[in-house]
């Protein structure tokens, strides 16, 4: 099984490019953000706990997202691998993912880092707020906190994955959405070869 990670700050385009990659390589796309929003919409206890954290721009506990990921690994069949979007987001999650995969005799195939500057994060999230209506996209203070959370808790993953050569950086900032998507597809194709 292949395990690709789409990495990057909020608004980098992870969700935007995931579909094309998943289709090309027969991967199941798993977005922890989408799974959490589904729990919120369904009004579950987990959703209620997650909502208060998401609405502050904070991360939900590692154990919550890891439970969702492991259950997806255990239940989803008929694919050649997984495309993780928004997970892992802390070094602890990355270590736990490695342990989860080691138990299955697998490992992370590659991490595709979609890199954009903070200024682009702000611009894109503001645009997305109007289209998708996410509460955590609509407020400047929450956006600032998500950017801060990314730099303090998530960015250290770049070095974590660089250490053993699993990190592949991709410019997520220049050209059209299609240009960016083509760069991501070309990068992943080059990793496979
Ligand atoms: P984006 O990357 O565009 O900010 P996501 O949909 O990936 O949005 O995530 C939305 C929110 O869901 C995050 O700000 C965070 O609160 C929560 N979340 C998503 N994935 C994780 C994760 N792996 N660990 C902790 N919290 C997460």
mmCIF file of C-alpha atoms and ligand atoms in Angstrom:
data_model
loop_
_atom_site.group_PDB
_atom_site.id
_atom_site.type_symbol
_atom_site.label_atom_id
_atom_site.label_comp_id
_atom_site.label_asym_id
_atom_site.label_seq_id
_atom_site.Cartn_x
_atom_site.Cartn_y
_atom_site.Cartn_z
ATOM 1 C CA UNK A 1 0.000 0.000 0.000
ATOM 2 C CA UNK A 2 1.067 3.552 -0.721
ATOM 3 C CA UNK A 3 0.693 6.226 1.934
ATOM 4 C CA UNK A 4 1.056 9.751 0.592
ATOM 5 C CA UNK A 5 0.725 12.805 2.784
ATOM 6 C CA UNK A 6 -0.416 16.145 1.399
ATOM 7 C CA UNK A 7 1.196 18.667 3.696
ATOM 8 C CA UNK A 8 0.996 22.437 3.889
ATOM 9 C CA UNK A 9 -0.464 25.416 5.725
ATOM 10 C CA UNK A 10 -4.199 26.159 5.690
ATOM 11 C CA UNK A 11 -5.285 27.178 2.213
ATOM 12 C CA UNK A 12 -2.261 25.637 0.479
ATOM 13 C CA UNK A 13 -4.509 23.663 -1.873
ATOM 14 C CA UNK A 14 -4.377 20.232 -0.251
ATOM 15 C CA UNK A 15 -8.097 19.592 -0.681
ATOM 16 C CA UNK A 16 -8.092 21.243 -4.102
ATOM 17 C CA UNK A 17 -5.523 18.867 -5.594
ATOM 18 C CA UNK A 18 -6.329 15.715 -3.630
ATOM 19 C CA UNK A 19 -9.053 14.472 -5.975
ATOM 20 C CA UNK A 20 -6.841 14.375 -9.061
ATOM 21 C CA UNK A 21 -4.079 12.540 -7.213
ATOM 22 C CA UNK A 22 -6.460 10.067 -5.608
ATOM 23 C CA UNK A 23 -8.034 9.272 -8.953
ATOM 24 C CA UNK A 24 -4.741 8.892 -10.823
ATOM 25 C CA UNK A 25 -3.217 6.467 -8.315
ATOM 26 C CA UNK A 26 -6.388 4.777 -6.973
ATOM 27 C CA UNK A 27 -5.936 6.217 -3.502
ATOM 28 C CA UNK A 28 -8.563 6.892 -0.847
ATOM 29 C CA UNK A 29 -8.449 10.604 0.025
ATOM 30 C CA UNK A 30 -8.809 11.158 3.763
ATOM 31 C CA UNK A 31 -9.136 14.712 5.046
ATOM 32 C CA UNK A 32 -9.198 14.886 8.844
ATOM 33 C CA UNK A 33 -10.722 18.383 8.594
ATOM 34 C CA UNK A 34 -13.593 17.033 6.469
ATOM 35 C CA UNK A 35 -14.115 14.073 8.789
ATOM 36 C CA UNK A 36 -14.266 16.440 11.762
ATOM 37 C CA UNK A 37 -16.727 18.741 9.981
ATOM 38 C CA UNK A 38 -18.922 15.692 9.251
ATOM 39 C CA UNK A 39 -18.912 14.825 12.986
ATOM 40 C CA UNK A 40 -19.904 18.415 13.782
ATOM 41 C CA UNK A 41 -22.714 18.330 11.210
ATOM 42 C CA UNK A 42 -23.962 15.033 12.649
ATOM 43 C CA UNK A 43 -23.933 16.533 16.154
ATOM 44 C CA UNK A 44 -21.903 13.716 17.737
ATOM 45 C CA UNK A 45 -20.094 14.084 21.078
ATOM 46 C CA UNK A 46 -16.794 14.019 19.205
ATOM 47 C CA UNK A 47 -18.086 16.744 16.892
ATOM 48 C CA UNK A 48 -19.093 18.927 19.817
ATOM 49 C CA UNK A 49 -15.665 18.582 21.419
ATOM 50 C CA UNK A 50 -13.942 19.282 18.092
ATOM 51 C CA UNK A 51 -16.062 22.322 17.233
ATOM 52 C CA UNK A 52 -14.971 24.406 20.200
ATOM 53 C CA UNK A 53 -11.306 23.802 19.299
ATOM 54 C CA UNK A 54 -11.678 24.256 15.532
ATOM 55 C CA UNK A 55 -13.587 27.492 16.068
ATOM 56 C CA UNK A 56 -10.604 28.846 17.992
ATOM 57 C CA UNK A 57 -8.120 27.813 15.325
ATOM 58 C CA UNK A 58 -6.596 25.214 17.660
ATOM 59 C CA UNK A 59 -5.902 21.561 16.902
ATOM 60 C CA UNK A 60 -8.115 18.786 18.208
ATOM 61 C CA UNK A 61 -6.375 16.162 20.390
ATOM 62 C CA UNK A 62 -4.000 13.782 18.601
ATOM 63 C CA UNK A 63 -5.945 10.752 19.875
ATOM 64 C CA UNK A 64 -9.151 11.961 18.163
ATOM 65 C CA UNK A 65 -7.693 12.277 14.673
ATOM 66 C CA UNK A 66 -5.526 9.177 15.067
ATOM 67 C CA UNK A 67 -8.634 7.150 15.922
ATOM 68 C CA UNK A 68 -10.333 8.360 12.745
ATOM 69 C CA UNK A 69 -7.277 7.563 10.629
ATOM 70 C CA UNK A 70 -6.778 4.085 12.059
ATOM 71 C CA UNK A 71 -10.414 3.226 11.582
ATOM 72 C CA UNK A 72 -10.170 4.331 7.926
ATOM 73 C CA UNK A 73 -7.080 2.144 7.410
ATOM 74 C CA UNK A 74 -8.937 -0.811 8.912
ATOM 75 C CA UNK A 75 -12.155 -0.471 6.976
ATOM 76 C CA UNK A 76 -11.405 0.940 3.528
ATOM 77 C CA UNK A 77 -10.665 -1.732 0.948
ATOM 78 C CA UNK A 78 -10.148 -1.876 -2.790
ATOM 79 C CA UNK A 79 -7.602 0.931 -3.103
ATOM 80 C CA UNK A 80 -3.868 0.964 -3.778
ATOM 81 C CA UNK A 81 -3.222 3.342 -0.929
ATOM 82 C CA UNK A 82 -4.225 6.422 1.008
ATOM 83 C CA UNK A 83 -3.819 10.132 0.466
ATOM 84 C CA UNK A 84 -3.757 11.846 3.837
ATOM 85 C CA UNK A 85 -4.754 15.502 3.832
ATOM 86 C CA UNK A 86 -4.345 17.524 7.020
ATOM 87 C CA UNK A 87 -2.848 14.603 8.929
ATOM 88 C CA UNK A 88 -0.346 14.387 10.544
ATOM 89 C CA UNK A 89 -0.278 17.907 11.932
ATOM 90 C CA UNK A 90 2.010 17.434 14.945
ATOM 91 C CA UNK A 91 5.265 15.527 15.426
ATOM 92 C CA UNK A 92 3.450 13.230 17.878
ATOM 93 C CA UNK A 93 0.873 12.396 15.161
ATOM 94 C CA UNK A 94 3.695 11.672 12.695
ATOM 95 C CA UNK A 95 5.403 9.345 15.165
ATOM 96 C CA UNK A 96 2.138 7.584 15.917
ATOM 97 C CA UNK A 97 1.429 7.252 12.177
ATOM 98 C CA UNK A 98 4.834 5.624 11.667
ATOM 99 C CA UNK A 99 4.027 3.179 14.489
ATOM 100 C CA UNK A 100 0.545 2.500 13.069
ATOM 101 C CA UNK A 101 2.013 1.740 9.646
ATOM 102 C CA UNK A 102 4.906 -0.339 11.030
ATOM 103 C CA UNK A 103 2.317 -2.639 12.634
ATOM 104 C CA UNK A 104 0.879 -3.152 9.150
ATOM 105 C CA UNK A 105 4.317 -3.719 7.610
ATOM 106 C CA UNK A 106 4.040 -0.402 5.779
ATOM 107 C CA UNK A 107 5.537 3.070 5.876
ATOM 108 C CA UNK A 108 4.883 6.590 4.626
ATOM 109 C CA UNK A 109 5.663 6.623 0.894
ATOM 110 C CA UNK A 110 6.194 10.361 0.493
ATOM 111 C CA UNK A 111 5.178 13.713 1.907
ATOM 112 C CA UNK A 112 4.233 16.367 -0.646
ATOM 113 C CA UNK A 113 4.638 19.789 0.941
ATOM 114 C CA UNK A 114 2.565 22.467 -0.770
ATOM 115 C CA UNK A 115 4.305 25.656 0.228
ATOM 116 C CA UNK A 116 2.710 29.111 0.238
ATOM 117 C CA UNK A 117 3.588 32.252 2.212
ATOM 118 C CA UNK A 118 1.392 33.477 5.104
ATOM 119 C CA UNK A 119 0.144 36.353 2.981
ATOM 120 C CA UNK A 120 -1.284 33.865 0.443
ATOM 121 C CA UNK A 121 -2.842 31.850 3.294
ATOM 122 C CA UNK A 122 -4.773 34.932 4.407
ATOM 123 C CA UNK A 123 -5.856 35.830 0.873
ATOM 124 C CA UNK A 124 -7.028 32.320 -0.033
ATOM 125 C CA UNK A 125 -8.894 31.708 3.219
ATOM 126 C CA UNK A 126 -10.748 34.983 2.851
ATOM 127 C CA UNK A 127 -11.805 33.966 -0.671
ATOM 128 C CA UNK A 128 -12.813 30.494 0.504
ATOM 129 C CA UNK A 129 -14.927 31.898 3.355
ATOM 130 C CA UNK A 130 -17.313 33.351 0.809
ATOM 131 C CA UNK A 131 -17.603 30.099 -1.130
ATOM 132 C CA UNK A 132 -17.598 27.356 1.530
ATOM 133 C CA UNK A 133 -19.026 29.181 4.548
ATOM 134 C CA UNK A 134 -16.687 27.557 7.089
ATOM 135 C CA UNK A 135 -16.879 29.309 10.486
ATOM 136 C CA UNK A 136 -13.104 28.980 10.992
ATOM 137 C CA UNK A 137 -12.455 30.795 7.676
ATOM 138 C CA UNK A 138 -14.607 33.802 8.478
ATOM 139 C CA UNK A 139 -12.753 35.503 11.299
ATOM 140 C CA UNK A 140 -9.351 37.196 11.185
ATOM 141 C CA UNK A 141 -8.416 36.227 14.732
ATOM 142 C CA UNK A 142 -9.111 32.540 14.047
ATOM 143 C CA UNK A 143 -7.135 32.685 10.809
ATOM 144 C CA UNK A 144 -4.177 34.245 12.650
ATOM 145 C CA UNK A 145 -4.332 31.525 15.257
ATOM 146 C CA UNK A 146 -4.388 28.805 12.583
ATOM 147 C CA UNK A 147 -1.312 30.339 10.957
ATOM 148 C CA UNK A 148 0.417 30.447 14.345
ATOM 149 C CA UNK A 149 -0.618 26.863 15.087
ATOM 150 C CA UNK A 150 0.795 25.802 11.724
ATOM 151 C CA UNK A 151 4.179 27.424 12.398
ATOM 152 C CA UNK A 152 4.552 26.175 15.962
ATOM 153 C CA UNK A 153 3.028 22.685 15.806
ATOM 154 C CA UNK A 154 2.934 21.556 12.170
ATOM 155 C CA UNK A 155 5.957 23.109 10.453
ATOM 156 C CA UNK A 156 8.423 21.024 12.550
ATOM 157 C CA UNK A 157 7.170 18.039 10.545
ATOM 158 C CA UNK A 158 9.162 19.286 7.553
ATOM 159 C CA UNK A 159 12.425 18.459 9.330
ATOM 160 C CA UNK A 160 10.942 15.259 10.724
ATOM 161 C CA UNK A 161 10.268 13.968 7.202
ATOM 162 C CA UNK A 162 13.368 15.540 5.625
ATOM 163 C CA UNK A 163 15.596 13.524 7.974
ATOM 164 C CA UNK A 164 14.914 10.311 6.113
ATOM 165 C CA UNK A 165 14.350 11.810 2.677
ATOM 166 C CA UNK A 166 10.557 11.530 2.582
ATOM 167 C CA UNK A 167 9.766 15.234 2.120
ATOM 168 C CA UNK A 168 9.147 16.646 -1.381
ATOM 169 C CA UNK A 169 8.536 20.351 -1.636
ATOM 170 C CA UNK A 170 6.170 21.815 -4.209
ATOM 171 C CA UNK A 171 5.534 25.497 -4.957
ATOM 172 C CA UNK A 172 1.836 26.011 -4.242
ATOM 173 C CA UNK A 173 1.784 29.737 -4.889
ATOM 174 C CA UNK A 174 2.419 30.528 -8.552
ATOM 175 C CA UNK A 175 0.168 30.263 -11.573
ATOM 176 C CA UNK A 176 -3.400 29.028 -11.872
ATOM 177 C CA UNK A 177 -5.000 26.213 -9.883
ATOM 178 C CA UNK A 178 -4.365 23.989 -12.888
ATOM 179 C CA UNK A 179 -0.667 24.981 -13.021
ATOM 180 C CA UNK A 180 -0.366 24.082 -9.363
ATOM 181 C CA UNK A 181 -2.207 20.805 -9.828
ATOM 182 C CA UNK A 182 0.045 19.866 -12.740
ATOM 183 C CA UNK A 183 3.129 20.577 -10.619
ATOM 184 C CA UNK A 184 1.817 18.327 -7.858
ATOM 185 C CA UNK A 185 0.982 15.526 -10.313
ATOM 186 C CA UNK A 186 4.396 15.794 -11.984
ATOM 187 C CA UNK A 187 6.143 15.715 -8.636
ATOM 188 C CA UNK A 188 4.327 12.593 -7.480
ATOM 189 C CA UNK A 189 4.986 10.922 -10.833
ATOM 190 C CA UNK A 190 8.699 11.643 -10.412
ATOM 191 C CA UNK A 191 8.663 10.072 -6.933
ATOM 192 C CA UNK A 192 7.073 6.908 -8.288
ATOM 193 C CA UNK A 193 9.661 6.488 -11.025
HETATM 194 P P1 LIG B 1 -7.118 23.803 6.622
HETATM 195 O O1 LIG B 1 -5.896 22.976 6.391
HETATM 196 O O2 LIG B 1 -7.644 24.435 5.395
HETATM 197 O O3 LIG B 1 -6.969 24.782 7.731
HETATM 198 P P2 LIG B 1 -8.594 21.441 7.583
HETATM 199 O O4 LIG B 1 -9.923 21.134 7.032
HETATM 200 O O5 LIG B 1 -7.463 20.545 7.240
HETATM 201 O O6 LIG B 1 -8.313 22.945 7.165
HETATM 202 O O7 LIG B 1 -8.685 21.517 9.188
HETATM 203 C C1 LIG B 1 -9.631 22.321 9.856
HETATM 204 C C2 LIG B 1 -9.417 22.234 11.357
HETATM 205 O O8 LIG B 1 -9.646 20.879 11.793
HETATM 206 C C3 LIG B 1 -8.010 22.570 11.852
HETATM 207 O O9 LIG B 1 -7.816 23.960 12.033
HETATM 208 C C4 LIG B 1 -7.972 21.784 13.169
HETATM 209 O O10 LIG B 1 -8.666 22.476 14.183
HETATM 210 C C5 LIG B 1 -8.754 20.524 12.846
HETATM 211 N N1 LIG B 1 -7.853 19.435 12.370
HETATM 212 C C6 LIG B 1 -7.791 18.914 11.119
HETATM 213 N N2 LIG B 1 -6.853 17.953 11.030
HETATM 214 C C7 LIG B 1 -6.282 17.877 12.256
HETATM 215 C C8 LIG B 1 -5.226 17.097 12.807
HETATM 216 N N3 LIG B 1 -4.532 16.200 12.079
HETATM 217 N N4 LIG B 1 -4.918 17.272 14.119
HETATM 218 C C9 LIG B 1 -5.581 18.150 14.873
HETATM 219 N N5 LIG B 1 -6.562 18.938 14.431
HETATM 220 C C10 LIG B 1 -6.928 18.807 13.128
#
